[in-house]
Amino acid sequence: MEAERVELLSAVEDQYGGVVVNVENHEPMDPKFFSSILEASMYNWRQQGKKGVWLKLPILHSNLVDSAVKAGFRYHHAEADYLMLVRWIPDTPDTFPANASHRVGIGAFVFNSEKEMLVVQERNGVFGGTGVWKMPTGVVNEGEDFCEAAVREVREETGIETKFVEVLAFRQSHKSFFEKSDLFFVCMLQPLSFDIQIQASEIEAAKWMPIEDYAAQPFVQGNENFDFVEKICSSKLDGNYTGFSNVCSCTSSGKKSYLYFSNRDASLLLASKKEQA
Amino acid sequence: MEAERVELLSAVEDQYGGVVVNVENHEPMDPKFFSSILEASMYNWRQQGKKGVWLKLPILHSNLVDSAVKAGFRYHHAEADYLMLVRWIPDTPDTFPANASHRVGIGAFVFNSEKEMLVVQERNGVFGGTGVWKMPTGVVNEGEDFCEAAVREVREETGIETKFVEVLAFRQSHKSFFEKSDLFFVCMLQPLSFDIQIQASEIEAAKWMPIEDYAAQPFVQGNENFDFVEKICSSKLDGNYTGFSNVCSCTSSGKKSYLYFSNRDASLLLASKKEQA
């Protein structure tokens, strides 16, 4: 008698007692066939005492989403080209980590030796056509350090090369985009070049502007947050403010991360840290 | 002759020239029927010059996902109970906002008048069973201010009531969870109560510990980030460090947000701000 062979989904184990299934076939699959191997696989994982099952379905396999939901999976998160579903096997509350909850944005405070501030007029969005001069801003890309995002945005919008100095302040706000929240970091950058070349698609105009003129704009004066951030920037210009500097550390696995802290207070710590490195 | 009537999806306009469709029917829909009204609706929106179409499909309607993808939609984001799809109508690059990219976590530095630090031993996770004493940590909930998340986590894990004082430092790291990034804020909290009652499901033990004993743990000394944060906390205990305080502001629409900044430097600004309020 021949042993019956059942096809199973290929999965890798995660470090929390679960499995991760990445449906990588480049050809569409039949939903009925998928349902049958998903069922057999679930039986197998249950026998093995697995806990959480992660199922990553590329958008090519959108025809399998319904089968997964019918098999007890729920959505976890999605990106443009895939949907991640999860199912918890034991009779205990699931311990799946939460989905990403925040977008991260930056504003760049750049000033030259005449204490002029780099400002732009945006072509689109809420500031489009308003004539408001504002600091360059932007959204941090996936996997990007926000200190590097600030340098990139200033380069893209104005052609000015800069280097990151400090976080002067930051703001957390909610429901900025469906149920998601925002963290916005005001970064001070030191300019390394001064000739402006604007990004015509997004920027109407850019210039170096005396900070008093920036501050005198009715929009800035009338907006509590803009006004307060301007006062912090002015204090910084006058040498009366210290934000958070950063230091980069690498884990043993080579993952890089930046720690932000008050360097004035911790300058000795930083020095000792750099000696160690 | 009777006018032909075509059923269309109900949609609300967004502020960027697009429409948002929320399929709210509580009964499953037939995918073929959905495809036909989606096609008619798309035709209609194209005629109206609409740009971006947002399509929110509750998980009950997982059988319609494939129809939407076949109609040119892509995934934008997902939560446990719904999938958001998007389609850009014009022949221009889409300007859909990016998906949330970061999770936000907190660590709580709480010390009493004997300069002892509140520490816990975790039951699960990477620290479970290691015997390491660490500061209470946790993940910020959807829509939660992280300064309030820190207070909540300390209360849940140890029963100690606290109030937020300052952000001492923070770290941005990447690929902590699939392609998503993390922002982790070390918050100093002032204790308002001192009797510990642990959350038995997650916490093995909790106590007030001299910071020297915390710092002397091999795990802390061997981990660059833990060691550096401990030095910052020790500086704070000695009165030699100032982090970022916060101030809450409300927009005219009633949305609350916290701005974090160096209050020592900006104390005058804060005073003037509070007078205005």
Coordinates of C-alpha atoms in Angstrom, one line a residue:
Chain A
M1 CA 0.0 0.0 0.0
E2 CA 1.4 3.4 -0.9
A3 CA 1.6 6.1 1.7
E4 CA -0.8 9.0 0.9
R5 CA 1.1 12.2 0.2
V6 CA -0.5 15.5 1.0
E7 CA 1.0 18.8 -0.4
L8 CA 1.6 21.3 2.4
L9 CA 2.5 25.0 2.3
S10 CA 6.2 25.6 2.8
A11 CA 6.8 27.7 5.9
V12 CA 9.7 28.9 8.0
E13 CA 9.6 28.9 11.8
D14 CA 9.7 32.3 13.6
Q15 CA 11.3 32.8 17.0
Y16 CA 8.0 32.9 18.9
G17 CA 6.8 29.4 18.2
G18 CA 4.9 30.3 15.1
V19 CA 5.4 29.9 11.3
V20 CA 5.6 32.3 8.4
V21 CA 4.2 31.3 5.0
N22 CA 5.2 33.3 2.0
V23 CA 3.2 32.3 -1.1
E24 CA 5.8 33.0 -3.7
N25 CA 4.4 31.1 -6.7
H26 CA 4.6 33.4 -9.7
E27 CA 1.5 31.7 -11.3
P28 CA -2.0 32.2 -10.0
M29 CA -3.3 29.4 -7.9
D30 CA -6.7 27.8 -7.9
P31 CA -8.6 28.9 -4.7
K32 CA -10.0 25.4 -4.1
F33 CA -6.6 23.8 -4.3
F34 CA -5.2 26.5 -2.0
S35 CA -8.0 25.9 0.5
S36 CA -7.2 22.2 0.6
I37 CA -3.4 22.6 1.2
L38 CA -4.0 25.4 3.7
E39 CA -6.3 23.1 5.6
A40 CA -3.8 20.3 5.6
S41 CA -1.0 22.7 6.6
M42 CA -3.1 24.1 9.5
Y43 CA -3.7 20.5 10.7
N44 CA 0.0 19.8 10.6
W45 CA 1.0 23.0 12.5
R46 CA -1.7 22.4 15.1
Q47 CA -0.2 18.9 15.6
Q48 CA 3.2 20.4 16.0
G49 CA 1.9 22.8 18.7
K50 CA 2.6 25.9 16.6
K51 CA 1.1 29.2 17.8
G52 CA 0.8 32.1 15.4
V53 CA 0.6 31.6 11.6
W54 CA 1.6 34.4 9.3
L55 CA 0.4 34.2 5.7
K56 CA 1.9 36.6 3.2
L57 CA -0.1 36.8 0.0
P58 CA 1.4 38.8 -2.9
I59 CA -1.3 40.9 -4.7
L60 CA -1.0 38.5 -7.6
H61 CA -2.8 36.0 -5.3
S62 CA -5.7 38.3 -4.4
N63 CA -8.0 35.5 -5.5
L64 CA -6.8 33.5 -2.4
V65 CA -7.6 36.2 0.2
D66 CA -11.1 35.0 0.6
S67 CA -10.0 31.3 1.2
A68 CA -7.6 32.4 3.9
V69 CA -10.3 34.5 5.7
K70 CA -12.8 31.5 5.4
A71 CA -10.0 29.4 7.0
G72 CA -10.0 31.7 10.1
F73 CA -7.3 34.2 9.1
R74 CA -7.6 37.9 9.8
Y75 CA -5.8 40.8 8.2
H76 CA -2.6 42.0 9.9
H77 CA -1.2 44.6 7.6
A78 CA -0.8 45.4 3.9
E79 CA 1.7 47.1 1.6
A80 CA 1.1 48.0 -2.0
D81 CA 2.0 44.6 -3.3
Y82 CA 1.0 42.1 -0.6
L83 CA -1.4 41.4 2.2
M84 CA -0.3 39.8 5.5
L85 CA -2.9 37.6 7.2
V86 CA -2.6 35.9 10.6
R87 CA -4.2 33.1 12.5
W88 CA -3.6 32.2 16.1
I89 CA -3.9 28.4 16.7
P90 CA -4.0 27.9 20.6
D91 CA -7.0 28.7 22.7
T92 CA -5.3 31.7 24.3
P93 CA -5.3 35.4 23.4
D94 CA -3.1 36.0 20.5
T95 CA 0.3 37.8 21.0
F96 CA 0.7 39.0 17.5
P97 CA 2.7 42.3 17.5
A98 CA 0.6 45.4 16.7
N99 CA 0.6 46.9 13.2
A100 CA 2.7 50.1 12.5
S101 CA 0.7 53.0 13.9
H102 CA 2.7 56.1 12.9
R103 CA 4.0 58.0 9.9
V104 CA 7.2 60.0 10.5
G105 CA 7.8 63.4 9.0
I106 CA 10.5 66.0 9.2
G107 CA 10.8 69.8 9.0
A108 CA 14.3 71.2 8.2
F109 CA 15.6 74.3 9.9
V110 CA 18.7 75.5 7.9
F111 CA 20.3 78.9 8.3
N112 CA 23.3 80.6 6.8
S113 CA 25.9 82.9 8.3
E114 CA 23.6 86.0 7.8
K115 CA 21.1 84.2 10.1
E116 CA 18.8 83.7 7.1
M117 CA 16.6 80.7 7.0
L118 CA 16.0 78.4 4.1
V119 CA 12.3 78.6 3.1
V120 CA 10.1 77.3 0.3
Q121 CA 6.7 77.9 -1.2
E122 CA 5.0 74.6 -2.0
R123 CA 3.1 74.1 -5.3
N124 CA 0.6 71.6 -4.0
G125 CA -1.1 70.5 -0.8
V126 CA -2.6 72.7 1.8
F127 CA 0.1 75.4 1.3
G128 CA -0.2 75.4 -2.5
G129 CA -1.0 78.9 -3.8
T130 CA -1.1 80.4 -0.3
G131 CA 2.2 82.3 -0.6
V132 CA 3.3 81.0 2.8
W133 CA 7.1 80.6 3.2
K134 CA 7.8 77.5 5.2
M135 CA 10.7 75.3 6.1
P136 CA 11.2 72.3 3.8
T137 CA 9.2 69.3 5.1
G138 CA 8.7 65.7 4.0
V139 CA 7.8 62.2 4.9
V140 CA 10.4 59.6 6.0
N141 CA 10.7 56.7 3.6
E142 CA 10.5 53.1 4.7
G143 CA 13.6 52.1 6.5
E144 CA 15.1 55.6 6.4
D145 CA 16.7 57.4 9.4
F146 CA 14.8 60.7 9.8
C147 CA 18.1 62.6 10.2
E148 CA 18.9 61.4 6.7
A149 CA 15.4 62.1 5.4
A150 CA 15.8 65.7 6.5
V151 CA 19.1 66.0 4.5
R152 CA 17.4 64.3 1.5
E153 CA 14.3 66.5 1.5
V154 CA 16.4 69.7 1.6
R155 CA 18.5 68.5 -1.3
E156 CA 15.5 67.4 -3.3
E157 CA 13.5 70.6 -2.8
T158 CA 16.2 73.2 -2.8
G159 CA 19.5 71.6 -4.1
I160 CA 21.2 72.7 -0.8
E161 CA 23.6 70.1 0.7
T162 CA 23.4 69.9 4.5
K163 CA 24.4 67.9 7.4
F164 CA 22.3 66.9 10.4
V165 CA 23.0 68.8 13.7
E166 CA 20.1 68.4 16.1
V167 CA 16.4 67.6 16.7
L168 CA 15.1 70.9 18.1
A169 CA 11.6 69.7 18.9
F170 CA 9.0 67.1 17.8
R171 CA 5.3 66.7 17.8
Q172 CA 3.0 63.7 18.1
S173 CA -0.5 64.0 16.6
H174 CA -3.3 61.7 15.9
K175 CA -5.9 60.8 13.2
S176 CA -3.8 62.6 10.6
F177 CA -4.6 59.8 8.1
F178 CA -7.5 57.5 8.8
E179 CA -6.7 56.1 12.3
K180 CA -3.0 56.6 12.0
S181 CA -0.8 59.0 13.9
D182 CA 2.2 61.2 13.0
L183 CA 5.5 62.0 14.6
F184 CA 7.1 65.2 13.2
F185 CA 10.7 66.0 14.0
V186 CA 12.0 69.6 13.5
C187 CA 15.7 69.1 12.6
M188 CA 18.4 71.7 12.5
L189 CA 20.8 71.1 9.6
Q190 CA 24.0 72.9 8.8
P191 CA 24.2 74.0 5.1
L192 CA 27.3 72.8 3.1
S193 CA 26.2 74.7 -0.1
F194 CA 24.2 77.8 -0.6
D195 CA 23.1 78.1 -4.3
I196 CA 19.4 77.2 -4.5
Q197 CA 18.1 75.0 -7.3
I198 CA 14.4 74.2 -6.8
Q199 CA 12.5 71.0 -7.6
A200 CA 10.0 72.5 -10.0
S201 CA 7.4 69.8 -9.7
E202 CA 6.8 70.4 -6.0
I203 CA 8.3 73.7 -5.2
E204 CA 7.1 77.1 -6.4
A205 CA 10.0 79.1 -5.0
A206 CA 12.8 78.9 -2.4
K207 CA 15.1 81.5 -0.9
W208 CA 17.1 82.5 2.2
M209 CA 14.9 84.7 4.3
P210 CA 15.6 86.7 7.5
I211 CA 14.0 84.7 10.3
E212 CA 12.2 87.9 11.5
D213 CA 10.4 88.0 8.1
Y214 CA 9.6 84.3 8.4
A215 CA 8.2 84.9 11.9
A216 CA 6.2 88.0 10.8
Q217 CA 4.1 86.0 8.4
P218 CA 0.4 86.1 9.5
F219 CA 0.2 82.3 9.0
V220 CA 3.1 81.6 11.4
Q221 CA 1.8 84.1 14.0
G222 CA -1.7 82.7 13.8
N223 CA -0.6 79.0 14.2
E224 CA 0.3 78.0 17.7
N225 CA 2.6 75.2 16.7
F226 CA 4.4 77.2 13.9
D227 CA 4.8 80.2 16.2
F228 CA 6.2 78.1 19.0
V229 CA 8.6 76.2 16.7
E230 CA 9.8 79.6 15.3
K231 CA 10.6 80.8 18.8
I232 CA 12.6 77.7 19.4
C233 CA 14.5 78.2 16.1
S234 CA 15.2 81.8 17.0
S235 CA 16.5 80.8 20.4
K236 CA 18.8 78.3 18.6
L237 CA 20.0 81.0 16.3
D238 CA 20.8 83.2 19.3
G239 CA 22.8 80.3 20.9
N240 CA 20.2 79.9 23.7
Y241 CA 18.9 76.5 22.9
T242 CA 20.1 72.9 22.8
G243 CA 18.2 70.1 21.2
F244 CA 18.9 66.4 20.9
S245 CA 22.0 65.3 19.0
N246 CA 22.4 61.7 17.8
V247 CA 24.9 58.9 18.0
C248 CA 24.8 55.9 15.7
S249 CA 25.4 52.4 17.1
C250 CA 25.5 49.1 15.4
T251 CA 24.3 45.9 17.0
S252 CA 26.3 42.7 16.7
S253 CA 24.1 41.7 13.8
G254 CA 25.1 44.9 12.0
K255 CA 21.8 46.6 12.4
K256 CA 22.3 50.4 12.7
S257 CA 20.2 52.6 14.9
Y258 CA 20.4 56.2 16.0
L259 CA 20.0 57.3 19.6
Y260 CA 19.0 60.9 20.2
F261 CA 19.8 62.7 23.4
S262 CA 20.9 66.0 24.9
N263 CA 24.6 66.2 24.0
R264 CA 25.3 69.3 26.1
D265 CA 24.4 67.4 29.2
A266 CA 25.8 64.1 28.0
S267 CA 28.9 65.4 26.3
L268 CA 31.2 63.5 28.6
L269 CA 29.2 60.3 28.0
L270 CA 29.4 60.8 24.3
A271 CA 33.2 61.4 24.5
S272 CA 33.6 58.2 26.5
K273 CA 31.4 56.3 24.1
K274 CA 33.4 57.5 21.1
E275 CA 36.6 56.4 22.8
Q276 CA 35.2 52.9 23.3
A277 CA 34.2 52.7 19.6
Chain B
M1 CA -38.9 55.2 -22.9
E2 CA -37.6 54.7 -19.3
A3 CA -34.3 56.0 -18.4
E4 CA -31.8 53.3 -17.5
R5 CA -30.8 53.3 -13.9
V6 CA -27.4 52.0 -12.9
E7 CA -26.6 51.3 -9.2
L8 CA -23.4 53.1 -8.1
L9 CA -21.2 52.7 -5.0
S10 CA -21.9 55.5 -2.5
A11 CA -18.8 57.6 -1.9
V12 CA -17.8 60.7 -0.1
E13 CA -15.4 63.2 -1.6
D14 CA -12.0 63.8 0.1
Q15 CA -10.1 67.1 0.2
Y16 CA -7.7 66.1 -2.5
G17 CA -10.0 65.6 -5.5
G18 CA -10.7 62.0 -4.8
V19 CA -13.4 59.8 -3.4
V20 CA -13.7 57.4 -0.4
V21 CA -15.9 54.3 -0.7
N22 CA -16.7 52.5 2.5
V23 CA -18.5 49.2 1.7
E24 CA -20.7 49.0 4.8
N25 CA -23.3 46.5 3.8
H26 CA -23.6 43.9 6.6
E27 CA -24.6 41.2 4.2
P28 CA -22.1 39.4 1.9
M29 CA -22.2 40.7 -1.7
D30 CA -21.9 38.7 -4.9
P31 CA -18.5 39.4 -6.5
K32 CA -20.0 39.7 -10.0
F33 CA -22.6 42.2 -8.9
F34 CA -19.8 44.2 -7.0
S35 CA -17.6 44.1 -10.2
S36 CA -20.4 45.6 -12.3
I37 CA -21.2 48.4 -9.9
L38 CA -17.5 49.1 -9.3
E39 CA -17.0 49.4 -13.1
A40 CA -20.0 51.8 -13.4
S41 CA -18.8 53.8 -10.5
M42 CA -15.2 54.1 -11.9
Y43 CA -16.7 55.3 -15.2
N44 CA -18.7 57.9 -13.3
W45 CA -15.7 59.1 -11.2
R46 CA -13.5 59.3 -14.3
Q47 CA -16.1 61.5 -16.0
Q48 CA -16.2 63.7 -13.0
G49 CA -12.4 64.2 -13.1
K50 CA -11.8 62.4 -9.8
K51 CA -8.2 61.5 -9.0
G52 CA -7.7 59.0 -6.2
V53 CA -10.3 56.3 -5.2
W54 CA -10.1 54.8 -1.7
L55 CA -12.0 51.6 -1.3
K56 CA -12.4 50.3 2.2
L57 CA -13.5 46.7 2.4
P58 CA -14.4 45.2 5.8
I59 CA -13.1 41.7 6.2
L60 CA -16.7 40.4 5.9
H61 CA -16.3 41.3 2.2
S62 CA -13.0 39.4 1.7
N63 CA -14.8 37.8 -1.3
L64 CA -14.7 41.2 -3.1
V65 CA -10.9 41.8 -2.8
D66 CA -10.1 39.9 -5.9
S67 CA -12.7 41.9 -7.9
A68 CA -11.2 45.2 -6.8
V69 CA -7.7 44.1 -7.7
K70 CA -8.9 42.9 -11.1
A71 CA -10.4 46.4 -11.5
G72 CA -7.0 47.9 -11.1
F73 CA -6.9 48.6 -7.4
R74 CA -3.8 48.0 -5.3
Y75 CA -3.5 47.5 -1.5
H76 CA -2.8 50.5 0.6
H77 CA -3.0 49.3 4.2
A78 CA -5.0 46.9 6.4
E79 CA -6.1 46.6 9.9
A80 CA -7.5 43.5 11.6
D81 CA -11.0 44.0 10.3
Y82 CA -10.6 45.8 7.0
L83 CA -8.5 46.2 3.9
M84 CA -8.0 49.6 2.2
L85 CA -7.4 49.5 -1.5
V86 CA -6.6 52.5 -3.8
R87 CA -6.7 53.3 -7.5
W88 CA -5.4 56.4 -9.2
I89 CA -7.5 57.5 -12.1
P90 CA -5.4 60.2 -14.0
D91 CA -2.4 59.4 -16.2
T92 CA -0.1 61.0 -13.6
P93 CA 2.0 59.5 -10.8
D94 CA -0.3 58.9 -7.8
T95 CA 0.0 61.1 -4.8
F96 CA -1.5 58.7 -2.3
P97 CA 0.0 59.3 1.2
A98 CA 2.4 56.6 2.4
N99 CA 1.3 53.9 4.7
A100 CA 2.3 54.1 8.4
S101 CA 5.9 53.0 8.7
H102 CA 6.7 53.0 12.4
R103 CA 5.6 51.4 15.7
V104 CA 6.2 53.5 18.8
G105 CA 7.4 52.1 22.1
I106 CA 8.3 53.5 25.5
G107 CA 10.6 52.7 28.3
A108 CA 9.8 54.3 31.7
F109 CA 12.5 55.6 34.1
V110 CA 10.8 56.0 37.5
F111 CA 12.8 56.7 40.6
N112 CA 11.9 57.3 44.3
S113 CA 13.5 59.6 46.9
E114 CA 16.1 57.0 47.8
K115 CA 17.3 57.2 44.1
E116 CA 16.0 53.7 43.5
M117 CA 14.7 52.8 40.1
L118 CA 11.5 50.9 39.4
V119 CA 12.5 47.7 37.6
V120 CA 10.7 44.5 36.4
Q121 CA 11.5 41.0 35.3
E122 CA 9.4 40.0 32.3
R123 CA 7.8 36.6 32.1
N124 CA 7.8 36.3 28.3
G125 CA 9.6 37.6 25.2
V126 CA 13.4 37.9 24.8
F127 CA 13.9 38.8 28.5
G128 CA 11.7 36.0 29.9
G129 CA 13.6 33.7 32.2
T130 CA 16.8 35.7 31.9
G131 CA 16.7 37.3 35.3
V132 CA 17.4 40.7 33.8
W133 CA 15.9 43.6 35.7
K134 CA 14.8 46.2 33.2
M135 CA 12.7 49.4 33.1
P136 CA 9.0 48.9 32.3
T137 CA 8.4 49.0 28.5
G138 CA 5.5 48.8 26.2
V139 CA 4.0 49.6 22.8
V140 CA 1.9 52.7 22.3
N141 CA -1.7 52.0 21.3
E142 CA -3.4 53.4 18.3
G143 CA -4.2 57.1 18.8
E144 CA -2.4 57.1 22.2
D145 CA 0.1 59.9 23.3
F146 CA 3.3 58.1 24.2
C147 CA 3.6 60.2 27.4
E148 CA 0.3 58.7 28.4
A149 CA 1.3 55.2 27.2
A150 CA 4.3 55.4 29.6
V151 CA 2.1 56.2 32.6
R152 CA -0.3 53.4 31.5
E153 CA 2.4 50.7 31.1
V154 CA 3.9 51.5 34.5
R155 CA 0.5 51.3 36.1
E156 CA -0.4 48.0 34.3
E157 CA 2.9 46.3 35.0
T158 CA 3.6 47.5 38.6
G159 CA 0.5 49.2 40.0
I160 CA 2.6 52.4 40.5
E161 CA 0.9 55.7 39.6
T162 CA 3.1 58.2 37.9
K163 CA 3.1 61.5 36.0
F164 CA 5.1 62.2 32.9
V165 CA 8.2 64.5 33.3
E166 CA 10.5 64.3 30.3
V167 CA 11.7 62.4 27.3
L168 CA 15.3 61.7 28.2
A169 CA 16.3 60.1 24.9
F170 CA 14.9 58.2 22.0
R171 CA 16.0 55.7 19.4
Q172 CA 14.9 55.0 15.8
S173 CA 15.6 51.5 14.5
H174 CA 14.6 49.6 11.4
K175 CA 13.3 46.2 10.3
S176 CA 12.2 45.5 13.8
F177 CA 9.1 43.8 12.4
F178 CA 9.0 42.8 8.7
E179 CA 9.9 46.1 6.9
K180 CA 8.6 48.3 9.6
S181 CA 10.6 50.6 11.9
D182 CA 10.5 51.5 15.6
L183 CA 10.7 54.7 17.5
F184 CA 11.4 54.1 21.2
F185 CA 11.1 56.9 23.7
V186 CA 12.8 56.7 27.2
C187 CA 10.5 58.7 29.4
M188 CA 11.2 59.9 32.9
L189 CA 8.1 59.7 35.2
Q190 CA 7.6 60.9 38.7
P191 CA 6.0 58.3 41.0
L192 CA 2.8 59.3 42.8
S193 CA 2.5 56.0 44.7
F194 CA 5.1 53.4 45.8
D195 CA 3.5 50.1 46.7
I196 CA 4.1 47.6 43.9
Q197 CA 1.4 45.3 42.7
I198 CA 2.6 43.3 39.7
Q199 CA 0.6 42.2 36.6
A200 CA 1.1 38.5 37.1
S201 CA 0.4 37.5 33.4
E202 CA 3.4 39.5 32.0
I203 CA 5.6 40.4 35.0
E204 CA 7.6 37.9 37.0
A205 CA 8.8 40.4 39.6
A206 CA 9.1 44.1 40.2
K207 CA 11.0 46.2 42.8
W208 CA 12.8 49.4 43.6
M209 CA 16.5 48.9 42.8
P210 CA 19.5 51.1 43.4
I211 CA 20.5 52.4 40.0
E212 CA 24.1 51.2 40.6
D213 CA 22.8 47.6 40.9
Y214 CA 20.8 48.1 37.7
A215 CA 23.8 49.4 35.9
A216 CA 26.0 46.6 37.2
Q217 CA 24.0 43.9 35.5
P218 CA 26.1 42.1 32.9
F219 CA 23.3 42.5 30.3
V220 CA 23.2 46.3 30.8
Q221 CA 27.0 46.6 30.7
G222 CA 27.3 44.5 27.6
N223 CA 24.6 46.3 25.6
E224 CA 25.7 49.6 24.1
N225 CA 22.2 51.1 24.0
F226 CA 21.2 49.9 27.5
D227 CA 24.5 51.1 28.9
F228 CA 24.2 54.5 27.3
V229 CA 20.6 55.1 28.4
E230 CA 21.6 54.1 31.9
K231 CA 24.3 56.7 31.9
I232 CA 21.8 59.3 30.8
C233 CA 19.4 58.2 33.6
S234 CA 22.2 58.4 36.1
S235 CA 23.0 62.0 34.9
K236 CA 19.4 62.9 35.3
L237 CA 19.3 61.5 38.9
D238 CA 22.4 63.6 39.7
G239 CA 20.6 66.7 38.3
N240 CA 23.0 67.0 35.3
Y241 CA 20.7 66.3 32.5
T242 CA 17.6 67.9 30.8
G243 CA 15.5 66.1 28.3
F244 CA 12.5 67.3 26.4
S245 CA 9.3 68.4 28.2
N246 CA 6.0 68.6 26.5
V247 CA 3.3 71.1 26.0
C248 CA -0.2 70.2 24.8
S249 CA -1.9 72.3 22.2
C250 CA -5.3 72.1 20.6
T251 CA -6.1 73.1 17.1
S252 CA -9.3 75.0 16.3
S253 CA -10.9 71.7 15.3
G254 CA -10.2 70.4 18.8
K255 CA -7.4 68.0 17.8
K256 CA -4.9 67.7 20.6
S257 CA -1.2 67.2 20.0
Y258 CA 1.9 67.3 22.2
L259 CA 5.0 69.2 21.2
Y260 CA 8.3 68.1 22.9
F261 CA 11.2 70.4 23.4
S262 CA 13.9 71.5 25.8
N263 CA 12.1 73.3 28.5
R264 CA 15.3 74.6 30.3
D265 CA 16.2 76.5 27.2
A266 CA 12.7 77.4 26.3
S267 CA 11.3 78.1 29.7
L268 CA 10.5 81.7 28.8
L269 CA 8.8 80.6 25.7
L270 CA 6.7 78.2 27.6
A271 CA 5.8 80.8 30.2
S272 CA 4.7 83.2 27.5
K273 CA 2.8 80.4 25.8
K274 CA 1.0 79.5 29.0
E275 CA 0.0 83.1 29.5
Q276 CA -1.5 83.2 26.1
A277 CA -3.5 80.1 26.7

